């Protein structure tokens, strides 16, 4: 049981390049999330998927797109990377969603460290 | 607006002492709170949670206290060990329109355990 797995762990891009960050969870969770973590700013929600087949914007969605490929996988895409998107990106999942409505903690992967030059 | 913040950015304690990490929140309607531990190079790790219908919850060596009157949350770690050195975040939970839940995080407190 690996929990939440993110790939790649590190990536360096040039401004204007595109890339997709991958996330998969094996806990049969309904909801999945993408956050970015910047120094002094905590974690901020980029996009989320409350259940398979749905996605919604979070606090800082500009410059990103997401795809909930199936119940296990939720990817984050940068279409044209900018230096301001240099950050550590975390994927998380929680049981909440679908038929389950109770409060549940989110479980995080170990992050993708992305640098854009 | 909504915010979750921490009182102390860095806390140094001696090994074996108890640690107390504090957190203030502003949304009085919040009904669920979580503490996370983040070690260098890792993602946030769930420690303990508490619902607003409780004022105390205990885990293994950790206790979370919730004071809704002053909108304050604390994490107590008993007999702090070197492995407890990390950044600790409190998070306030909101239910999203689409059905998921959103966490609003504070900026974190660095706990340093001195031998």
PDB file of C-alpha atoms in Angstrom:
ATOM      1  CA  UNK A   1       0.000   0.000   0.000  1.00  0.00           C
ATOM      2  CA  UNK A   2       1.977   3.014  -1.284  1.00  0.00           C
ATOM      3  CA  UNK A   3      -0.597   5.721  -0.463  1.00  0.00           C
ATOM      4  CA  UNK A   4      -0.168   8.712  -2.774  1.00  0.00           C
ATOM      5  CA  UNK A   5       2.563   8.467  -5.406  1.00  0.00           C
ATOM      6  CA  UNK A   6       3.806  11.450  -7.383  1.00  0.00           C
ATOM      7  CA  UNK A   7       6.080  11.513 -10.418  1.00  0.00           C
ATOM      8  CA  UNK A   8       8.514  12.934 -11.207  1.00  0.00           C
ATOM      9  CA  UNK A   9      10.188  13.916  -7.919  1.00  0.00           C
ATOM     10  CA  UNK A  10      12.267  16.675  -9.515  1.00  0.00           C
ATOM     11  CA  UNK A  11      12.022  18.579 -12.781  1.00  0.00           C
ATOM     12  CA  UNK A  12      13.694  21.593 -14.368  1.00  0.00           C
ATOM     13  CA  UNK A  13      11.918  23.361 -17.226  1.00  0.00           C
ATOM     14  CA  UNK A  14      12.575  26.337 -19.415  1.00  0.00           C
ATOM     15  CA  UNK A  15      10.053  29.143 -19.604  1.00  0.00           C
ATOM     16  CA  UNK A  16       7.341  28.269 -22.098  1.00  0.00           C
ATOM     17  CA  UNK A  17       7.787  24.501 -21.906  1.00  0.00           C
ATOM     18  CA  UNK A  18       4.893  22.269 -20.926  1.00  0.00           C
ATOM     19  CA  UNK A  19       4.748  19.279 -18.656  1.00  0.00           C
ATOM     20  CA  UNK A  20       2.357  17.040 -16.765  1.00  0.00           C
ATOM     21  CA  UNK A  21       2.740  16.054 -13.130  1.00  0.00           C
ATOM     22  CA  UNK A  22       1.333  12.635 -12.342  1.00  0.00           C
ATOM     23  CA  UNK A  23      -0.411  11.498  -9.168  1.00  0.00           C
ATOM     24  CA  UNK A  24      -1.911   8.140  -8.239  1.00  0.00           C
ATOM     25  CA  UNK A  25      -3.481   6.860  -5.007  1.00  0.00           C
ATOM     26  CA  UNK A  26      -4.213   3.286  -4.009  1.00  0.00           C
ATOM     27  CA  UNK A  27      -6.507   3.980  -1.030  1.00  0.00           C
ATOM     28  CA  UNK A  28      -9.751   3.949  -3.049  1.00  0.00           C
ATOM     29  CA  UNK A  29     -10.305   7.596  -2.117  1.00  0.00           C
ATOM     30  CA  UNK A  30     -12.972   9.632  -3.857  1.00  0.00           C
ATOM     31  CA  UNK A  31     -11.433  13.097  -3.729  1.00  0.00           C
ATOM     32  CA  UNK A  32      -8.049  14.246  -5.012  1.00  0.00           C
ATOM     33  CA  UNK A  33      -6.258  17.591  -4.808  1.00  0.00           C
ATOM     34  CA  UNK A  34      -3.299  19.519  -6.126  1.00  0.00           C
ATOM     35  CA  UNK A  35      -1.471  22.048  -3.940  1.00  0.00           C
ATOM     36  CA  UNK A  36       1.587  24.183  -4.339  1.00  0.00           C
ATOM     37  CA  UNK A  37       3.884  25.016  -1.447  1.00  0.00           C
ATOM     38  CA  UNK A  38       5.963  28.184  -1.490  1.00  0.00           C
ATOM     39  CA  UNK A  39       8.224  29.476   1.301  1.00  0.00           C
ATOM     40  CA  UNK A  40       6.305  31.463   3.893  1.00  0.00           C
ATOM     41  CA  UNK A  41       2.942  30.825   2.235  1.00  0.00           C
ATOM     42  CA  UNK A  42       1.938  27.373   3.347  1.00  0.00           C
ATOM     43  CA  UNK A  43       0.062  25.133   0.928  1.00  0.00           C
ATOM     44  CA  UNK A  44      -2.419  26.590  -1.521  1.00  0.00           C
ATOM     45  CA  UNK A  45      -5.041  24.648  -3.405  1.00  0.00           C
ATOM     46  CA  UNK A  46      -4.713  24.729  -7.193  1.00  0.00           C
ATOM     47  CA  UNK A  47      -7.447  22.326  -8.344  1.00  0.00           C
ATOM     48  CA  UNK A  48      -9.436  19.506  -6.867  1.00  0.00           C
ATOM     49  CA  UNK A  49     -11.583  16.622  -7.955  1.00  0.00           C
ATOM     50  CA  UNK A  50     -14.340  15.759  -5.517  1.00  0.00           C
ATOM     51  CA  UNK A  51     -15.107  12.520  -7.329  1.00  0.00           C
ATOM     52  CA  UNK A  52     -14.242  10.703 -10.530  1.00  0.00           C
ATOM     53  CA  UNK A  53     -15.425  12.731 -13.498  1.00  0.00           C
ATOM     54  CA  UNK A  54     -15.444  16.140 -11.787  1.00  0.00           C
ATOM     55  CA  UNK A  55     -12.817  18.858 -11.365  1.00  0.00           C
ATOM     56  CA  UNK A  56     -13.011  22.368  -9.882  1.00  0.00           C
ATOM     57  CA  UNK A  57     -10.750  25.346  -9.389  1.00  0.00           C
ATOM     58  CA  UNK A  58      -9.078  26.086  -6.066  1.00  0.00           C
ATOM     59  CA  UNK A  59      -7.403  29.276  -4.874  1.00  0.00           C
ATOM     60  CA  UNK A  60      -4.646  29.568  -7.514  1.00  0.00           C
ATOM     61  CA  UNK A  61      -5.747  27.790 -10.736  1.00  0.00           C
ATOM     62  CA  UNK A  62      -4.325  30.210 -13.316  1.00  0.00           C
ATOM     63  CA  UNK A  63      -1.746  28.615 -15.592  1.00  0.00           C
ATOM     64  CA  UNK A  64      -2.766  25.047 -14.744  1.00  0.00           C
ATOM     65  CA  UNK A  65      -5.121  22.378 -16.014  1.00  0.00           C
ATOM     66  CA  UNK A  66      -6.059  19.037 -14.493  1.00  0.00           C
ATOM     67  CA  UNK A  67      -7.427  15.697 -15.577  1.00  0.00           C
ATOM     68  CA  UNK A  68      -9.082  13.099 -13.366  1.00  0.00           C
ATOM     69  CA  UNK A  69      -8.129  10.144 -15.502  1.00  0.00           C
ATOM     70  CA  UNK A  70      -9.905   7.571 -13.330  1.00  0.00           C
ATOM     71  CA  UNK A  71     -10.560   7.093  -9.631  1.00  0.00           C
ATOM     72  CA  UNK A  72      -6.865   6.478  -8.910  1.00  0.00           C
ATOM     73  CA  UNK A  73      -5.167   9.122 -11.030  1.00  0.00           C
ATOM     74  CA  UNK A  74      -5.227  12.928 -11.085  1.00  0.00           C
ATOM     75  CA  UNK A  75      -2.745  14.827 -13.246  1.00  0.00           C
ATOM     76  CA  UNK A  76      -1.705  18.489 -13.259  1.00  0.00           C
ATOM     77  CA  UNK A  77      -0.559  20.146 -16.474  1.00  0.00           C
ATOM     78  CA  UNK A  78       1.426  23.310 -17.023  1.00  0.00           C
ATOM     79  CA  UNK A  79       0.801  24.352 -20.612  1.00  0.00           C
ATOM     80  CA  UNK A  80       3.381  27.158 -20.770  1.00  0.00           C
ATOM     81  CA  UNK A  81       5.603  27.188 -17.709  1.00  0.00           C
ATOM     82  CA  UNK A  82       6.525  30.512 -16.100  1.00  0.00           C
ATOM     83  CA  UNK A  83       9.175  31.247 -13.428  1.00  0.00           C
ATOM     84  CA  UNK A  84       6.359  32.114 -10.987  1.00  0.00           C
ATOM     85  CA  UNK A  85       5.342  28.473 -11.113  1.00  0.00           C
ATOM     86  CA  UNK A  86       8.601  27.370  -9.530  1.00  0.00           C
ATOM     87  CA  UNK A  87       7.373  25.563  -6.443  1.00  0.00           C
ATOM     88  CA  UNK A  88       6.881  22.244  -4.736  1.00  0.00           C
ATOM     89  CA  UNK A  89       3.674  20.561  -5.880  1.00  0.00           C
ATOM     90  CA  UNK A  90       1.776  18.160  -3.671  1.00  0.00           C
ATOM     91  CA  UNK A  91      -1.007  15.821  -4.567  1.00  0.00           C
ATOM     92  CA  UNK A  92      -3.416  14.661  -1.869  1.00  0.00           C
ATOM     93  CA  UNK A  93      -6.451  12.438  -1.587  1.00  0.00           C
ATOM     94  CA  UNK A  94      -9.274  11.942   0.876  1.00  0.00           C
ATOM     95  CA  UNK A  95     -12.092   9.498   1.311  1.00  0.00           C
ATOM     96  CA  UNK A  96     -14.650  12.305   1.276  1.00  0.00           C
ATOM     97  CA  UNK A  97     -16.769  12.544  -1.836  1.00  0.00           C
ATOM     98  CA  UNK A  98     -19.229  10.346  -3.637  1.00  0.00           C
ATOM     99  CA  UNK A  99     -21.534   8.685  -1.152  1.00  0.00           C
ATOM    100  CA  UNK A 100     -19.217   9.455   1.776  1.00  0.00           C
ATOM    101  CA  UNK A 101     -19.826  12.921   3.224  1.00  0.00           C
ATOM    102  CA  UNK A 102     -18.088  12.889   6.602  1.00  0.00           C
ATOM    103  CA  UNK A 103     -14.972  14.891   7.417  1.00  0.00           C
ATOM    104  CA  UNK A 104     -11.801  13.014   6.600  1.00  0.00           C
ATOM    105  CA  UNK A 105      -8.132  14.051   6.555  1.00  0.00           C
ATOM    106  CA  UNK A 106      -6.255  14.424   3.323  1.00  0.00           C
ATOM    107  CA  UNK A 107      -3.230  12.221   2.703  1.00  0.00           C
ATOM    108  CA  UNK A 108      -0.295  13.663   0.788  1.00  0.00           C
ATOM    109  CA  UNK A 109       2.370  12.422  -1.571  1.00  0.00           C
ATOM    110  CA  UNK A 110       6.018  13.453  -1.200  1.00  0.00           C
ATOM    111  CA  UNK A 111       5.845  16.184  -3.814  1.00  0.00           C
ATOM    112  CA  UNK A 112       7.347  17.224  -7.133  1.00  0.00           C
ATOM    113  CA  UNK A 113      10.023  19.894  -6.927  1.00  0.00           C
ATOM    114  CA  UNK A 114       9.687  22.013 -10.048  1.00  0.00           C
ATOM    115  CA  UNK A 115      12.107  24.735 -11.149  1.00  0.00           C
ATOM    116  CA  UNK A 116      11.398  26.943 -14.132  1.00  0.00           C
ATOM    117  CA  UNK A 117      14.280  28.912 -15.582  1.00  0.00           C
TER     118      UNK A 117
ATOM    119  CA  UNK B   1     -11.375  36.571   5.248  1.00  0.00           C
ATOM    120  CA  UNK B   2     -10.548  33.079   6.422  1.00  0.00           C
ATOM    121  CA  UNK B   3      -7.104  32.468   7.818  1.00  0.00           C
ATOM    122  CA  UNK B   4      -5.259  29.967   9.885  1.00  0.00           C
ATOM    123  CA  UNK B   5      -2.049  31.122  11.479  1.00  0.00           C
ATOM    124  CA  UNK B   6       0.604  29.989  13.901  1.00  0.00           C
ATOM    125  CA  UNK B   7       1.932  32.033  16.803  1.00  0.00           C
ATOM    126  CA  UNK B   8       5.587  30.923  16.730  1.00  0.00           C
ATOM    127  CA  UNK B   9       7.597  30.271  13.584  1.00  0.00           C
ATOM    128  CA  UNK B  10      10.333  28.311  15.447  1.00  0.00           C
ATOM    129  CA  UNK B  11      10.170  26.314  18.653  1.00  0.00           C
ATOM    130  CA  UNK B  12      13.243  24.764  20.276  1.00  0.00           C
ATOM    131  CA  UNK B  13      12.834  22.173  23.021  1.00  0.00           C
ATOM    132  CA  UNK B  14      15.082  19.807  24.888  1.00  0.00           C
ATOM    133  CA  UNK B  15      14.758  16.103  24.215  1.00  0.00           C
ATOM    134  CA  UNK B  16      12.333  14.607  26.705  1.00  0.00           C
ATOM    135  CA  UNK B  17      10.455  17.842  27.353  1.00  0.00           C
ATOM    136  CA  UNK B  18       6.896  18.458  26.249  1.00  0.00           C
ATOM    137  CA  UNK B  19       6.247  20.651  23.209  1.00  0.00           C
ATOM    138  CA  UNK B  20       3.262  22.901  22.629  1.00  0.00           C
ATOM    139  CA  UNK B  21       2.559  24.310  19.183  1.00  0.00           C
ATOM    140  CA  UNK B  22      -0.198  26.879  18.863  1.00  0.00           C
ATOM    141  CA  UNK B  23      -2.536  27.882  16.070  1.00  0.00           C
ATOM    142  CA  UNK B  24      -5.210  30.545  15.690  1.00  0.00           C
ATOM    143  CA  UNK B  25      -8.081  30.375  13.252  1.00  0.00           C
ATOM    144  CA  UNK B  26     -10.544  33.033  12.195  1.00  0.00           C
ATOM    145  CA  UNK B  27     -13.551  31.195  10.779  1.00  0.00           C
ATOM    146  CA  UNK B  28     -15.873  30.465  13.673  1.00  0.00           C
ATOM    147  CA  UNK B  29     -17.939  28.209  11.403  1.00  0.00           C
ATOM    148  CA  UNK B  30     -15.060  25.760  10.928  1.00  0.00           C
ATOM    149  CA  UNK B  31     -15.933  22.371  12.318  1.00  0.00           C
ATOM    150  CA  UNK B  32     -12.904  20.219  11.646  1.00  0.00           C
ATOM    151  CA  UNK B  33      -9.185  20.744  12.204  1.00  0.00           C
ATOM    152  CA  UNK B  34      -6.103  18.699  11.394  1.00  0.00           C
ATOM    153  CA  UNK B  35      -2.472  18.759  12.461  1.00  0.00           C
ATOM    154  CA  UNK B  36       0.198  17.722   9.981  1.00  0.00           C
ATOM    155  CA  UNK B  37       3.914  17.065  10.374  1.00  0.00           C
ATOM    156  CA  UNK B  38       6.240  17.756   7.464  1.00  0.00           C
ATOM    157  CA  UNK B  39       9.806  16.508   7.422  1.00  0.00           C
ATOM    158  CA  UNK B  40      12.362  17.893   5.006  1.00  0.00           C
ATOM    159  CA  UNK B  41      11.793  16.610   1.492  1.00  0.00           C
ATOM    160  CA  UNK B  42       8.522  14.897   2.404  1.00  0.00           C
ATOM    161  CA  UNK B  43       4.858  15.646   2.107  1.00  0.00           C
ATOM    162  CA  UNK B  44       2.649  16.613   5.064  1.00  0.00           C
ATOM    163  CA  UNK B  45       1.909  13.611   7.259  1.00  0.00           C
ATOM    164  CA  UNK B  46      -1.380  13.375   9.143  1.00  0.00           C
ATOM    165  CA  UNK B  47      -0.915  13.425  12.932  1.00  0.00           C
ATOM    166  CA  UNK B  48      -4.289  13.955  14.543  1.00  0.00           C
ATOM    167  CA  UNK B  49      -7.626  15.618  13.878  1.00  0.00           C
ATOM    168  CA  UNK B  50     -10.422  17.048  15.977  1.00  0.00           C
ATOM    169  CA  UNK B  51     -14.023  17.959  15.304  1.00  0.00           C
ATOM    170  CA  UNK B  52     -15.599  21.079  16.727  1.00  0.00           C
ATOM    171  CA  UNK B  53     -17.906  19.102  19.006  1.00  0.00           C
ATOM    172  CA  UNK B  54     -14.815  18.094  21.008  1.00  0.00           C
ATOM    173  CA  UNK B  55     -12.330  20.160  22.999  1.00  0.00           C
ATOM    174  CA  UNK B  56      -9.625  17.544  23.418  1.00  0.00           C
ATOM    175  CA  UNK B  57      -8.413  14.492  21.599  1.00  0.00           C
ATOM    176  CA  UNK B  58      -5.464  12.271  22.414  1.00  0.00           C
ATOM    177  CA  UNK B  59      -3.280  10.095  20.257  1.00  0.00           C
ATOM    178  CA  UNK B  60      -0.003   8.375  20.834  1.00  0.00           C
ATOM    179  CA  UNK B  61       2.173  11.015  22.615  1.00  0.00           C
ATOM    180  CA  UNK B  62       0.096  13.801  21.025  1.00  0.00           C
ATOM    181  CA  UNK B  63      -2.888  15.744  22.277  1.00  0.00           C
ATOM    182  CA  UNK B  64      -4.875  18.362  20.414  1.00  0.00           C
ATOM    183  CA  UNK B  65      -6.836  20.991  22.331  1.00  0.00           C
ATOM    184  CA  UNK B  66      -9.530  23.119  20.748  1.00  0.00           C
ATOM    185  CA  UNK B  67     -10.818  26.322  22.331  1.00  0.00           C
ATOM    186  CA  UNK B  68     -13.696  27.558  20.204  1.00  0.00           C
ATOM    187  CA  UNK B  69     -14.299  30.583  22.415  1.00  0.00           C
ATOM    188  CA  UNK B  70     -11.000  32.160  21.410  1.00  0.00           C
ATOM    189  CA  UNK B  71     -10.603  30.208  18.150  1.00  0.00           C
ATOM    190  CA  UNK B  72      -7.386  28.579  19.228  1.00  0.00           C
ATOM    191  CA  UNK B  73      -5.908  25.176  18.555  1.00  0.00           C
ATOM    192  CA  UNK B  74      -2.824  23.595  20.088  1.00  0.00           C
ATOM    193  CA  UNK B  75      -0.773  20.456  19.582  1.00  0.00           C
ATOM    194  CA  UNK B  76       1.000  18.990  22.563  1.00  0.00           C
ATOM    195  CA  UNK B  77       3.776  16.459  22.069  1.00  0.00           C
ATOM    196  CA  UNK B  78       4.821  14.531  25.156  1.00  0.00           C
ATOM    197  CA  UNK B  79       8.431  13.516  25.755  1.00  0.00           C
ATOM    198  CA  UNK B  80       9.676  15.136  22.570  1.00  0.00           C
ATOM    199  CA  UNK B  81      12.155  13.048  20.615  1.00  0.00           C
ATOM    200  CA  UNK B  82      14.710  13.954  17.920  1.00  0.00           C
ATOM    201  CA  UNK B  83      12.430  12.311  15.352  1.00  0.00           C
ATOM    202  CA  UNK B  84       9.791  14.921  16.165  1.00  0.00           C
ATOM    203  CA  UNK B  85      11.922  17.639  14.562  1.00  0.00           C
ATOM    204  CA  UNK B  86       9.875  18.906  11.623  1.00  0.00           C
ATOM    205  CA  UNK B  87       7.526  21.657  10.523  1.00  0.00           C
ATOM    206  CA  UNK B  88       4.043  21.380  11.999  1.00  0.00           C
ATOM    207  CA  UNK B  89       0.968  22.772  10.282  1.00  0.00           C
ATOM    208  CA  UNK B  90      -2.532  23.205  11.516  1.00  0.00           C
ATOM    209  CA  UNK B  91      -5.225  23.087   8.866  1.00  0.00           C
ATOM    210  CA  UNK B  92      -8.821  24.216   8.893  1.00  0.00           C
ATOM    211  CA  UNK B  93     -11.255  22.157   6.883  1.00  0.00           C
ATOM    212  CA  UNK B  94     -13.980  23.513   4.620  1.00  0.00           C
ATOM    213  CA  UNK B  95     -16.498  21.495   2.691  1.00  0.00           C
ATOM    214  CA  UNK B  96     -16.411  22.373  -0.989  1.00  0.00           C
ATOM    215  CA  UNK B  97     -19.467  22.908  -3.133  1.00  0.00           C
ATOM    216  CA  UNK B  98     -18.517  20.007  -5.370  1.00  0.00           C
ATOM    217  CA  UNK B  99     -18.314  17.606  -2.442  1.00  0.00           C
ATOM    218  CA  UNK B 100     -14.621  17.450  -1.597  1.00  0.00           C
ATOM    219  CA  UNK B 101     -12.979  19.228   1.306  1.00  0.00           C
ATOM    220  CA  UNK B 102     -10.494  22.091   1.226  1.00  0.00           C
ATOM    221  CA  UNK B 103      -7.761  22.585   3.774  1.00  0.00           C
ATOM    222  CA  UNK B 104      -6.584  26.080   4.669  1.00  0.00           C
ATOM    223  CA  UNK B 105      -3.080  25.793   6.077  1.00  0.00           C
ATOM    224  CA  UNK B 106      -1.105  28.054   8.330  1.00  0.00           C
ATOM    225  CA  UNK B 107       2.492  28.866   7.404  1.00  0.00           C
ATOM    226  CA  UNK B 108       3.896  26.304   9.843  1.00  0.00           C
ATOM    227  CA  UNK B 109       6.053  26.090  12.981  1.00  0.00           C
ATOM    228  CA  UNK B 110       9.539  24.613  12.867  1.00  0.00           C
ATOM    229  CA  UNK B 111      10.095  22.339  15.873  1.00  0.00           C
ATOM    230  CA  UNK B 112      13.744  21.762  16.746  1.00  0.00           C
ATOM    231  CA  UNK B 113      14.635  19.144  19.314  1.00  0.00           C
ATOM    232  CA  UNK B 114      17.945  19.720  21.096  1.00  0.00           C
ATOM    233  CA  UNK B 115      19.853  16.796  22.542  1.00  0.00           C
TER     234      UNK B 115
END
